mmCIF file of C-alpha atoms and ligand atoms in Angstrom:
data_model
loop_
_atom_site.group_PDB
_atom_site.id
_atom_site.type_symbol
_atom_site.label_atom_id
_atom_site.label_comp_id
_atom_site.label_asym_id
_atom_site.label_seq_id
_atom_site.Cartn_x
_atom_site.Cartn_y
_atom_site.Cartn_z
ATOM 1 C CA UNK A 1 108.692 23.292 94.369
ATOM 2 C CA UNK A 2 106.937 26.702 95.523
ATOM 3 C CA UNK A 3 109.608 29.390 97.420
ATOM 4 C CA UNK A 4 108.841 32.534 99.580
ATOM 5 C CA UNK A 5 110.293 34.669 97.005
ATOM 6 C CA UNK A 6 108.310 33.262 93.802
ATOM 7 C CA UNK A 7 104.991 32.492 95.851
ATOM 8 C CA UNK A 8 103.263 31.514 92.705
ATOM 9 C CA UNK A 9 100.383 29.881 94.890
ATOM 10 C CA UNK A 10 99.120 33.566 95.784
ATOM 11 C CA UNK A 11 97.286 34.681 92.769
ATOM 12 C CA UNK A 12 99.042 38.346 91.775
ATOM 13 C CA UNK A 13 95.409 39.312 90.468
ATOM 14 C CA UNK A 14 93.713 37.491 92.854
ATOM 15 C CA UNK A 15 89.855 37.347 92.409
ATOM 16 C CA UNK A 16 88.279 38.579 95.439
ATOM 17 C CA UNK A 17 85.149 36.320 96.436
ATOM 18 C CA UNK A 18 82.024 38.894 95.577
ATOM 19 C CA UNK A 19 80.426 39.522 98.738
ATOM 20 C CA UNK A 20 84.022 39.668 100.899
ATOM 21 C CA UNK A 21 85.578 43.314 100.764
ATOM 22 C CA UNK A 22 88.934 42.911 99.902
ATOM 23 C CA UNK A 23 90.085 44.519 103.279
ATOM 24 C CA UNK A 24 88.167 43.412 107.066
ATOM 25 C CA UNK A 25 85.543 45.887 107.746
ATOM 26 C CA UNK A 26 86.842 47.003 111.200
ATOM 27 C CA UNK A 27 90.715 45.521 112.583
ATOM 28 C CA UNK A 28 91.559 45.758 116.117
ATOM 29 C CA UNK A 29 94.801 45.640 115.496
ATOM 30 C CA UNK A 30 95.559 47.978 112.324
ATOM 31 C CA UNK A 31 99.451 48.593 113.332
ATOM 32 C CA UNK A 32 99.934 44.857 113.244
ATOM 33 C CA UNK A 33 97.941 44.191 109.820
ATOM 34 C CA UNK A 34 100.136 43.475 106.815
ATOM 35 C CA UNK A 35 100.005 44.792 103.514
ATOM 36 C CA UNK A 36 97.600 42.049 101.973
ATOM 37 C CA UNK A 37 95.057 40.279 103.572
ATOM 38 C CA UNK A 38 94.158 36.324 102.597
ATOM 39 C CA UNK A 39 91.017 35.979 101.082
ATOM 40 C CA UNK A 40 90.907 32.486 102.800
ATOM 41 C CA UNK A 41 92.477 31.206 105.887
ATOM 42 C CA UNK A 42 92.874 27.079 105.989
ATOM 43 C CA UNK A 43 93.092 26.260 109.486
ATOM 44 C CA UNK A 44 94.189 22.688 110.376
ATOM 45 C CA UNK A 45 94.908 20.664 113.839
ATOM 46 C CA UNK A 46 96.707 17.931 113.464
ATOM 47 C CA UNK A 47 98.203 15.204 115.889
ATOM 48 C CA UNK A 48 100.472 12.646 114.926
ATOM 49 C CA UNK A 49 99.936 13.222 111.526
ATOM 50 C CA UNK A 50 103.580 13.545 109.911
ATOM 51 C CA UNK A 51 102.968 10.865 107.085
ATOM 52 C CA UNK A 52 99.717 13.301 105.384
ATOM 53 C CA UNK A 53 100.990 16.706 106.015
ATOM 54 C CA UNK A 54 103.283 16.934 103.037
ATOM 55 C CA UNK A 55 100.530 15.292 100.179
ATOM 56 C CA UNK A 56 97.650 17.576 102.119
ATOM 57 C CA UNK A 57 100.483 20.612 101.992
ATOM 58 C CA UNK A 58 100.484 20.003 98.117
ATOM 59 C CA UNK A 59 97.307 19.340 97.356
ATOM 60 C CA UNK A 60 95.795 22.699 99.233
ATOM 61 C CA UNK A 61 98.433 24.544 97.186
ATOM 62 C CA UNK A 62 96.966 23.294 93.849
ATOM 63 C CA UNK A 63 93.421 23.422 94.649
ATOM 64 C CA UNK A 64 93.817 27.230 95.657
ATOM 65 C CA UNK A 65 96.364 28.093 92.702
ATOM 66 C CA UNK A 66 93.056 26.888 90.336
ATOM 67 C CA UNK A 67 90.657 28.810 92.790
ATOM 68 C CA UNK A 68 93.037 31.845 92.297
ATOM 69 C CA UNK A 69 92.414 32.635 95.967
ATOM 70 C CA UNK A 70 94.693 34.639 98.154
ATOM 71 C CA UNK A 71 95.098 31.975 101.020
ATOM 72 C CA UNK A 72 97.158 31.244 104.235
ATOM 73 C CA UNK A 73 97.472 27.745 105.191
ATOM 74 C CA UNK A 74 97.750 27.643 109.123
ATOM 75 C CA UNK A 75 98.682 24.299 110.585
ATOM 76 C CA UNK A 76 98.752 23.304 114.312
ATOM 77 C CA UNK A 77 100.389 20.913 115.833
ATOM 78 C CA UNK A 78 98.442 19.806 118.718
ATOM 79 C CA UNK A 79 101.115 17.877 121.293
ATOM 80 C CA UNK A 80 102.307 15.295 118.609
ATOM 81 C CA UNK A 81 104.696 12.531 119.809
ATOM 82 C CA UNK A 82 105.881 12.059 115.988
ATOM 83 C CA UNK A 83 107.753 14.182 113.484
ATOM 84 C CA UNK A 84 104.513 16.293 112.359
ATOM 85 C CA UNK A 85 106.090 19.419 113.745
ATOM 86 C CA UNK A 86 109.459 18.882 111.909
ATOM 87 C CA UNK A 87 107.139 18.496 108.988
ATOM 88 C CA UNK A 88 105.171 21.513 109.559
ATOM 89 C CA UNK A 89 107.777 23.887 110.236
ATOM 90 C CA UNK A 90 110.080 22.541 106.981
ATOM 91 C CA UNK A 91 106.481 23.693 104.806
ATOM 92 C CA UNK A 92 106.327 26.775 106.786
ATOM 93 C CA UNK A 93 109.836 27.025 106.040
ATOM 94 C CA UNK A 94 109.391 26.824 102.201
ATOM 95 C CA UNK A 95 106.107 28.012 101.060
ATOM 96 C CA UNK A 96 105.415 31.847 101.980
ATOM 97 C CA UNK A 97 101.907 32.046 103.635
ATOM 98 C CA UNK A 98 101.984 28.672 105.683
ATOM 99 C CA UNK A 99 102.464 29.084 109.194
ATOM 100 C CA UNK A 100 102.560 26.047 111.927
ATOM 101 C CA UNK A 101 101.923 26.759 115.539
ATOM 102 C CA UNK A 102 102.573 24.412 118.064
ATOM 103 C CA UNK A 103 101.022 23.798 121.281
ATOM 104 C CA UNK A 104 102.833 23.403 124.176
ATOM 105 C CA UNK A 105 101.532 19.466 124.686
ATOM 106 C CA UNK A 106 97.983 18.151 123.821
ATOM 107 C CA UNK A 107 95.264 20.520 124.804
ATOM 108 C CA UNK A 108 92.492 18.494 122.338
ATOM 109 C CA UNK A 109 91.110 19.769 118.788
ATOM 110 C CA UNK A 110 89.348 22.550 119.925
ATOM 111 C CA UNK A 111 91.690 24.248 121.783
ATOM 112 C CA UNK A 112 94.076 23.570 118.578
ATOM 113 C CA UNK A 113 91.593 25.304 116.155
ATOM 114 C CA UNK A 114 90.941 27.857 118.592
ATOM 115 C CA UNK A 115 94.873 28.640 118.440
ATOM 116 C CA UNK A 116 94.542 28.319 114.369
ATOM 117 C CA UNK A 117 91.340 31.216 114.642
ATOM 118 C CA UNK A 118 93.250 33.544 116.165
ATOM 119 C CA UNK A 119 95.949 34.158 113.728
ATOM 120 C CA UNK A 120 93.653 33.601 110.250
ATOM 121 C CA UNK A 121 93.371 37.150 108.692
ATOM 122 C CA UNK A 122 91.106 35.396 105.633
ATOM 123 C CA UNK A 123 87.786 36.892 105.083
ATOM 124 C CA UNK A 124 86.659 33.273 105.524
ATOM 125 C CA UNK A 125 88.372 30.824 107.176
ATOM 126 C CA UNK A 126 87.990 26.867 106.154
ATOM 127 C CA UNK A 127 88.685 24.402 109.104
ATOM 128 C CA UNK A 128 89.848 20.659 107.869
ATOM 129 C CA UNK A 129 91.294 17.661 109.355
ATOM 130 C CA UNK A 130 94.832 16.799 108.578
ATOM 131 C CA UNK A 131 93.894 13.188 108.070
ATOM 132 C CA UNK A 132 93.680 13.067 104.284
ATOM 133 C CA UNK A 133 89.839 12.267 105.267
ATOM 134 C CA UNK A 134 88.588 15.556 103.568
ATOM 135 C CA UNK A 135 89.218 16.818 100.357
ATOM 136 C CA UNK A 136 90.481 19.693 99.550
ATOM 137 C CA UNK A 137 89.056 19.612 96.151
ATOM 138 C CA UNK A 138 85.788 20.415 98.003
ATOM 139 C CA UNK A 139 87.201 23.827 99.340
ATOM 140 C CA UNK A 140 85.824 26.240 96.233
ATOM 141 C CA UNK A 141 82.262 24.338 96.748
ATOM 142 C CA UNK A 142 82.081 25.448 100.285
ATOM 143 C CA UNK A 143 83.096 29.471 99.069
ATOM 144 C CA UNK A 144 80.137 29.087 96.533
ATOM 145 C CA UNK A 145 77.595 28.002 99.185
ATOM 146 C CA UNK A 146 78.445 30.866 101.500
ATOM 147 C CA UNK A 147 78.540 33.243 98.530
ATOM 148 C CA UNK A 148 75.026 31.725 96.667
ATOM 149 C CA UNK A 149 73.119 31.061 99.863
ATOM 150 C CA UNK A 150 74.123 33.840 101.706
ATOM 151 C CA UNK A 151 75.579 31.891 104.341
ATOM 152 C CA UNK A 152 78.090 32.773 107.348
ATOM 153 C CA UNK A 153 78.713 28.805 108.220
ATOM 154 C CA UNK A 154 78.394 26.271 105.801
ATOM 155 C CA UNK A 155 78.861 22.858 107.632
ATOM 156 C CA UNK A 156 80.585 19.810 105.570
ATOM 157 C CA UNK A 157 78.331 16.600 105.340
ATOM 158 C CA UNK A 158 79.986 13.170 105.302
ATOM 159 C CA UNK A 159 76.880 11.708 103.541
ATOM 160 C CA UNK A 160 79.404 8.746 102.441
ATOM 161 C CA UNK A 161 81.320 7.848 105.567
ATOM 162 C CA UNK A 162 84.285 5.544 105.262
ATOM 163 C CA UNK A 163 84.523 4.923 108.680
ATOM 164 C CA UNK A 164 83.713 1.746 110.843
ATOM 165 C CA UNK A 165 80.271 1.085 111.658
ATOM 166 C CA UNK A 166 81.167 1.756 115.593
ATOM 167 C CA UNK A 167 81.735 5.410 114.884
ATOM 168 C CA UNK A 168 78.958 5.656 112.442
ATOM 169 C CA UNK A 169 75.990 4.564 114.004
ATOM 170 C CA UNK A 170 76.800 6.190 116.843
ATOM 171 C CA UNK A 171 77.144 9.508 114.973
ATOM 172 C CA UNK A 172 74.081 9.735 113.525
ATOM 173 C CA UNK A 173 72.097 8.903 116.621
ATOM 174 C CA UNK A 174 73.960 11.482 118.015
ATOM 175 C CA UNK A 175 73.390 14.294 115.433
ATOM 176 C CA UNK A 176 69.780 13.422 115.551
ATOM 177 C CA UNK A 177 69.951 14.638 119.173
ATOM 178 C CA UNK A 178 71.995 17.770 118.612
ATOM 179 C CA UNK A 179 69.733 18.441 115.211
ATOM 180 C CA UNK A 180 66.641 17.850 117.967
ATOM 181 C CA UNK A 181 67.572 19.688 120.897
ATOM 182 C CA UNK A 182 69.183 22.698 119.366
ATOM 183 C CA UNK A 183 67.045 23.566 116.366
ATOM 184 C CA UNK A 184 69.856 23.524 113.795
ATOM 185 C CA UNK A 185 69.124 20.601 111.775
ATOM 186 C CA UNK A 186 72.570 19.628 110.403
ATOM 187 C CA UNK A 187 73.457 16.263 109.066
ATOM 188 C CA UNK A 188 76.997 15.814 110.211
ATOM 189 C CA UNK A 189 77.373 18.315 113.246
ATOM 190 C CA UNK A 190 81.170 16.803 113.853
ATOM 191 C CA UNK A 191 82.362 17.271 110.555
ATOM 192 C CA UNK A 192 85.509 18.781 110.946
ATOM 193 C CA UNK A 193 85.250 20.169 107.266
ATOM 194 C CA UNK A 194 83.635 23.750 107.536
ATOM 195 C CA UNK A 195 83.764 27.442 106.639
ATOM 196 C CA UNK A 196 83.224 30.090 108.307
ATOM 197 C CA UNK A 197 83.245 34.583 107.488
ATOM 198 C CA UNK A 198 85.668 35.556 109.916
ATOM 199 C CA UNK A 199 83.584 37.579 111.990
ATOM 200 C CA UNK A 200 81.986 34.491 113.055
ATOM 201 C CA UNK A 201 84.429 33.392 114.947
ATOM 202 C CA UNK A 202 85.201 36.537 116.892
ATOM 203 C CA UNK A 203 81.836 35.629 118.754
ATOM 204 C CA UNK A 204 82.773 31.559 119.319
ATOM 205 C CA UNK A 205 84.262 30.797 122.687
ATOM 206 C CA UNK A 206 86.335 27.570 121.914
ATOM 207 C CA UNK A 207 87.331 25.223 124.592
ATOM 208 C CA UNK A 208 86.469 21.517 126.048
ATOM 209 C CA UNK A 209 85.612 19.682 122.806
ATOM 210 C CA UNK A 210 83.421 22.204 121.830
ATOM 211 C CA UNK A 211 84.337 21.924 117.981
ATOM 212 C CA UNK A 212 81.769 19.992 117.537
ATOM 213 C CA UNK A 213 79.001 22.628 118.550
ATOM 214 C CA UNK A 214 80.375 25.481 116.341
ATOM 215 C CA UNK A 215 77.577 25.781 114.595
ATOM 216 C CA UNK A 216 75.113 25.474 116.875
ATOM 217 C CA UNK A 217 76.776 28.242 119.061
ATOM 218 C CA UNK A 218 76.368 30.548 115.923
ATOM 219 C CA UNK A 219 73.107 30.323 114.820
ATOM 220 C CA UNK A 220 72.550 31.090 119.024
ATOM 221 C CA UNK A 221 74.276 34.364 117.856
ATOM 222 C CA UNK A 222 72.068 35.020 114.897
ATOM 223 C CA UNK A 223 74.513 33.564 111.812
ATOM 224 C CA UNK A 224 73.053 32.017 109.342
ATOM 225 C CA UNK A 225 74.365 27.990 109.009
ATOM 226 C CA UNK A 226 74.093 25.737 106.311
ATOM 227 C CA UNK A 227 75.651 22.327 104.699
ATOM 228 C CA UNK A 228 76.769 20.323 101.571
ATOM 229 C CA UNK A 229 77.734 16.935 100.754
ATOM 230 C CA UNK A 230 81.507 16.280 101.164
ATOM 231 C CA UNK A 231 83.421 13.351 99.422
ATOM 232 C CA UNK A 232 84.800 11.271 102.487
ATOM 233 C CA UNK A 233 88.149 9.214 102.236
ATOM 234 C CA UNK A 234 89.313 6.421 104.217
ATOM 235 C CA UNK A 235 91.831 7.249 107.098
ATOM 236 C CA UNK A 236 95.492 5.445 104.931
ATOM 237 C CA UNK A 237 97.928 6.765 107.665
ATOM 238 C CA UNK A 238 97.920 6.501 111.477
ATOM 239 C CA UNK A 239 95.201 5.920 113.255
ATOM 240 C CA UNK A 240 91.770 7.882 114.826
ATOM 241 C CA UNK A 241 92.091 9.964 117.738
ATOM 242 C CA UNK A 242 89.027 9.246 118.804
ATOM 243 C CA UNK A 243 87.344 6.665 121.113
ATOM 244 C CA UNK A 244 84.067 5.431 122.442
ATOM 245 C CA UNK A 245 84.777 7.968 125.241
ATOM 246 C CA UNK A 246 83.783 10.601 122.731
ATOM 247 C CA UNK A 247 80.262 9.466 123.404
ATOM 248 C CA UNK A 248 79.639 10.380 126.642
ATOM 249 C CA UNK A 249 81.756 13.510 126.507
ATOM 250 C CA UNK A 250 79.806 14.036 123.408
ATOM 251 C CA UNK A 251 76.436 13.947 125.190
ATOM 252 C CA UNK A 252 77.881 15.903 128.217
ATOM 253 C CA UNK A 253 78.715 18.766 126.019
ATOM 254 C CA UNK A 254 75.768 18.656 124.103
ATOM 255 C CA UNK A 255 73.589 19.239 127.810
ATOM 256 C CA UNK A 256 76.019 22.087 128.593
ATOM 257 C CA UNK A 257 75.386 23.608 124.880
ATOM 258 C CA UNK A 258 71.683 23.482 125.352
ATOM 259 C CA UNK A 259 71.838 25.263 128.438
ATOM 260 C CA UNK A 260 74.267 27.728 127.485
ATOM 261 C CA UNK A 261 72.348 28.742 124.039
ATOM 262 C CA UNK A 262 68.770 28.249 125.413
ATOM 263 C CA UNK A 263 68.466 29.298 128.524
ATOM 264 C CA UNK A 264 72.252 31.278 129.413
ATOM 265 C CA UNK A 265 70.512 34.291 130.247
ATOM 266 C CA UNK A 266 67.531 32.966 131.895
ATOM 267 C CA UNK A 267 68.701 29.798 133.724
ATOM 268 C CA UNK A 268 65.821 29.806 136.499
ATOM 269 C CA UNK A 269 63.336 29.028 133.084
ATOM 270 C CA UNK A 270 64.874 25.773 132.894
ATOM 271 C CA UNK A 271 66.554 24.756 136.553
ATOM 272 C CA UNK A 272 63.295 26.241 138.015
ATOM 273 C CA UNK A 273 60.716 24.403 135.524
ATOM 274 C CA UNK A 274 62.293 21.463 136.777
ATOM 275 C CA UNK A 275 62.152 22.469 140.749
ATOM 276 C CA UNK A 276 58.248 23.513 140.551
ATOM 277 C CA UNK A 277 57.450 20.100 138.860
ATOM 278 C CA UNK A 278 58.785 18.351 141.225
ATOM 279 C CA UNK A 279 58.014 20.322 143.918
ATOM 280 C CA UNK A 280 54.421 19.885 142.683
ATOM 281 C CA UNK A 281 54.258 16.160 142.398
ATOM 282 C CA UNK A 282 55.500 15.634 145.780
ATOM 283 C CA UNK A 283 52.852 18.271 147.470
ATOM 284 C CA UNK A 284 49.899 16.943 145.589
ATOM 285 C CA UNK A 285 50.956 13.258 147.092
ATOM 286 C CA UNK A 286 51.650 15.006 150.308
ATOM 287 C CA UNK A 287 48.201 16.621 150.415
ATOM 288 C CA UNK A 288 47.306 12.926 148.622
ATOM 289 C CA UNK A 289 48.451 10.843 151.991
ATOM 290 C CA UNK A 290 46.823 14.192 154.446
ATOM 291 C CA UNK A 291 43.469 13.299 153.685
ATOM 292 C CA UNK A 292 44.160 9.497 153.420
ATOM 293 C CA UNK A 293 45.349 9.766 157.169
ATOM 294 C CA UNK A 294 42.295 11.478 158.077
ATOM 295 C CA UNK A 295 39.830 9.861 156.380
ATOM 296 C CA UNK A 296 41.079 6.431 157.149
ATOM 297 C CA UNK A 297 40.731 7.019 160.838
ATOM 298 C CA UNK A 298 37.356 8.294 160.291
ATOM 299 C CA UNK A 299 36.240 4.961 159.474
ATOM 300 C CA UNK A 300 36.282 1.725 160.737
ATOM 301 C CA UNK A 301 39.146 0.242 158.366
ATOM 302 C CA UNK A 302 42.643 0.256 159.075
ATOM 303 C CA UNK A 303 44.312 3.785 159.677
ATOM 304 C CA UNK A 304 46.819 5.129 157.140
ATOM 305 C CA UNK A 305 50.504 4.757 158.641
ATOM 306 C CA UNK A 306 52.103 7.212 156.920
ATOM 307 C CA UNK A 307 55.689 6.061 158.397
ATOM 308 C CA UNK A 308 54.740 2.819 157.090
ATOM 309 C CA UNK A 309 54.223 3.948 153.502
ATOM 310 C CA UNK A 310 57.225 4.530 151.175
ATOM 311 C CA UNK A 311 55.005 6.752 148.909
ATOM 312 C CA UNK A 312 55.294 9.293 151.717
ATOM 313 C CA UNK A 313 58.939 9.425 151.838
ATOM 314 C CA UNK A 314 59.124 9.608 147.857
ATOM 315 C CA UNK A 315 56.975 12.730 148.334
ATOM 316 C CA UNK A 316 59.233 14.276 151.020
ATOM 317 C CA UNK A 317 62.099 13.821 148.696
ATOM 318 C CA UNK A 318 60.053 15.394 145.499
ATOM 319 C CA UNK A 319 59.358 18.704 148.042
ATOM 320 C CA UNK A 320 62.713 18.943 148.927
ATOM 321 C CA UNK A 321 64.318 18.327 145.618
ATOM 322 C CA UNK A 322 61.874 20.460 144.128
ATOM 323 C CA UNK A 323 62.355 23.420 146.348
ATOM 324 C CA UNK A 324 66.737 22.653 146.048
ATOM 325 C CA UNK A 325 65.935 23.156 142.532
ATOM 326 C CA UNK A 326 64.133 26.812 142.603
ATOM 327 C CA UNK A 327 66.389 27.846 144.888
ATOM 328 C CA UNK A 328 69.312 26.907 142.692
ATOM 329 C CA UNK A 329 67.714 28.594 139.598
ATOM 330 C CA UNK A 330 67.606 31.972 141.837
ATOM 331 C CA UNK A 331 70.945 31.687 142.396
ATOM 332 C CA UNK A 332 71.873 30.967 138.798
ATOM 333 C CA UNK A 333 69.744 34.004 138.040
ATOM 334 C CA UNK A 334 71.379 36.113 140.600
ATOM 335 C CA UNK A 335 75.131 35.262 139.126
ATOM 336 C CA UNK A 336 73.529 36.065 135.597
ATOM 337 C CA UNK A 337 72.259 39.613 136.730
ATOM 338 C CA UNK A 338 75.577 40.636 139.247
ATOM 339 C CA UNK A 339 77.360 39.443 135.654
ATOM 340 C CA UNK A 340 75.496 41.186 133.445
ATOM 341 C CA UNK A 341 75.765 44.194 135.541
ATOM 342 C CA UNK A 342 79.691 44.172 135.416
ATOM 343 C CA UNK A 343 79.443 43.865 131.594
ATOM 344 C CA UNK A 344 77.159 46.490 131.604
ATOM 345 C CA UNK A 345 79.420 49.400 133.694
ATOM 346 C CA UNK A 346 82.453 47.857 131.671
ATOM 347 C CA UNK A 347 81.098 49.191 128.492
ATOM 348 C CA UNK A 348 79.970 52.100 129.835
ATOM 349 C CA UNK A 349 83.552 52.768 131.106
ATOM 350 C CA UNK A 350 84.716 52.270 128.018
ATOM 351 C CA UNK A 351 82.472 54.597 126.253
ATOM 352 C CA UNK A 352 80.051 52.081 124.626
ATOM 353 C CA UNK A 353 77.104 51.977 124.721
ATOM 354 C CA UNK A 354 75.066 49.455 122.494
ATOM 355 C CA UNK A 355 72.246 47.470 123.277
ATOM 356 C CA UNK A 356 72.628 43.937 124.181
ATOM 357 C CA UNK A 357 73.569 41.511 121.350
ATOM 358 C CA UNK A 358 75.120 44.264 119.132
ATOM 359 C CA UNK A 359 78.432 44.197 118.666
ATOM 360 C CA UNK A 360 81.621 47.537 118.537
ATOM 361 C CA UNK A 361 82.422 47.171 114.816
ATOM 362 C CA UNK A 362 86.489 46.664 116.757
ATOM 363 C CA UNK A 363 84.538 43.468 118.170
ATOM 364 C CA UNK A 364 83.524 42.340 115.369
ATOM 365 C CA UNK A 365 87.032 41.555 114.203
ATOM 366 C CA UNK A 366 88.464 40.782 117.611
ATOM 367 C CA UNK A 367 90.334 37.265 118.072
ATOM 368 C CA UNK A 368 88.852 34.431 119.922
ATOM 369 C CA UNK A 369 90.160 34.399 123.898
ATOM 370 C CA UNK A 370 93.373 31.869 123.587
ATOM 371 C CA UNK A 371 92.940 28.973 126.383
ATOM 372 C CA UNK A 372 95.998 27.172 125.372
ATOM 373 C CA UNK A 373 99.702 27.158 125.462
ATOM 374 C CA UNK A 374 101.994 27.340 122.462
ATOM 375 C CA UNK A 375 105.572 26.997 122.541
ATOM 376 C CA UNK A 376 106.773 27.667 119.486
ATOM 377 C CA UNK A 377 105.396 29.124 115.770
ATOM 378 C CA UNK A 378 106.905 28.561 112.286
ATOM 379 C CA UNK A 379 106.386 30.904 109.251
ATOM 380 C CA UNK A 380 106.024 34.094 110.912
ATOM 381 C CA UNK A 381 108.176 36.995 110.626
ATOM 382 C CA UNK A 382 110.013 39.122 113.018
ATOM 383 C CA UNK A 383 107.688 41.737 111.603
ATOM 384 C CA UNK A 384 104.569 40.317 112.300
ATOM 385 C CA UNK A 385 105.834 37.665 115.931
ATOM 386 C CA UNK A 386 105.212 38.358 118.823
ATOM 387 C CA UNK A 387 103.955 41.816 120.438
ATOM 388 C CA UNK A 388 103.161 42.357 124.096
ATOM 389 C CA UNK A 389 100.574 39.788 124.946
ATOM 390 C CA UNK A 390 99.714 39.202 121.796
ATOM 391 C CA UNK A 391 102.182 36.956 120.778
ATOM 392 C CA UNK A 392 100.581 35.198 117.685
ATOM 393 C CA UNK A 393 99.730 38.204 115.037
ATOM 394 C CA UNK A 394 99.855 36.946 111.681
ATOM 395 C CA UNK A 395 101.976 38.459 108.779
ATOM 396 C CA UNK A 396 102.780 37.682 104.950
ATOM 397 C CA UNK A 397 106.441 38.031 104.157
HETATM 398 N N1 LIG B 401 93.268 15.974 116.185
HETATM 399 C C1 LIG B 401 94.033 16.998 117.326
HETATM 400 N N2 LIG B 401 94.312 17.028 118.796
HETATM 401 C C2 LIG B 401 93.738 15.327 119.338
HETATM 402 C C3 LIG B 401 92.857 14.714 118.279
HETATM 403 C C4 LIG B 401 92.383 14.979 117.285
HETATM 404 O O1 LIG B 401 94.774 17.921 116.202
HETATM 405 O O2 LIG B 401 93.058 15.585 120.353
HETATM 406 C C5 LIG B 401 93.232 16.544 115.211
HETATM 407 C C6 LIG B 401 93.313 15.198 114.101
HETATM 408 O O3 LIG B 401 94.774 14.900 113.964
HETATM 409 C C7 LIG B 401 92.993 15.483 112.652
HETATM 410 C C8 LIG B 401 91.810 15.715 113.387
HETATM 411 O O4 LIG B 401 91.698 16.452 114.812
HETATM 412 O O5 LIG B 401 93.284 16.153 112.297
HETATM 413 C C9 LIG B 401 90.454 14.918 113.176
HETATM 414 O O6 LIG B 401 91.081 13.495 114.295
HETATM 415 P P1 LIG B 401 90.467 12.152 113.499
HETATM 416 O O7 LIG B 401 90.834 11.594 112.172
HETATM 417 O O8 LIG B 401 91.439 11.200 114.779
HETATM 418 O O9 LIG B 401 88.995 12.306 114.319
HETATM 419 P P2 LIG B 401 87.813 10.858 113.148
HETATM 420 O O10 LIG B 401 88.054 11.389 112.041
HETATM 421 O O11 LIG B 401 88.250 9.202 113.605
HETATM 422 O O12 LIG B 401 86.942 11.419 113.913
HETATM 423 MG MG1 LIG B 402 89.920 11.723 110.399
#
């Protein structure tokens, strides 16, 4: 069993990956950075996974030791009601480089990941599930793929999946929809096993259940995204935390991601186009009905009575709806332009004058915003503990 002092799993002559500098390029919190920066941070959200944590931790240490990676393991207890937190605390106490965060209640996987990202310091950050369905032996392949294919995000693809059909089938449909709508063609968007270059995570806002869309959000910011096939094992302990409700929520999230990645800066093009289409259809119908109203009165036949024609009401509805949508699109444009102007004035107050889309050097190493509530930390020294409003700065022992 490793102890805090011997830490044999942290390779003394660690092999740093080819394309990763030993130190981060820039640092927002230089006074709080520890003496060494891990090559790799492994972020593991867990909710009621007490039986799996010990085995997972042991296997991770073994893999990282063999891969000669300087590694930190970050567990996040997402409001567990079993002894998951006790297990995490004991692992963090026994092993340097292992840290644990406890969220005050169950905030969901995205918030748990976000908590982990906010303290992860590795040049590469790997996320995986805590239930032993993801195989730690795959981690070196993720690192290899990042390097060899010059990627920024590598997503796992559980090609052979050990889950019941009622999870696998909707998941395939969902993946096809996400790939088709966003243009980010991955087989398995929902796979929890992924690897990121650290800088990617500073640009992704995680809340709700957006963890499924990190590759899409990253691709929208210009990061290169790829995938590798990974082994998947059946769940041995505990139960899946997701039921069929995931489908509906996933679909709604997809709509919001589609809007945010494609039209966040030009909402009128989406909402206004739909409005114009609706308005045009209604108007054409009204013109047709007006002509018919006149013509039927000129001839001998029965006159057209608009109040008795159902299409007349549909046309009115379409015209009103279309006008509403165009108006909503214009208001959305107004909001975007006001917030862009506010961002610009904030930037000029801070002395920054970079064009939109170009990050300041410090922003590229900044932490994701924290949208959760943390109750306890384990594995953090006083030296790297809370400092001002930055409660979760990590360090080494
Ligand atoms: N999880 C979490 N918070 C939640 C739901 C899940 O931290 O609200 C964790 C869970 O403990 C596991 C991972 O997310 O480590 C994936 O969950 P699960 O295995 O239930 O998903 P499935 O594999 O069934 O899709
Ligand atoms: Mg699972």
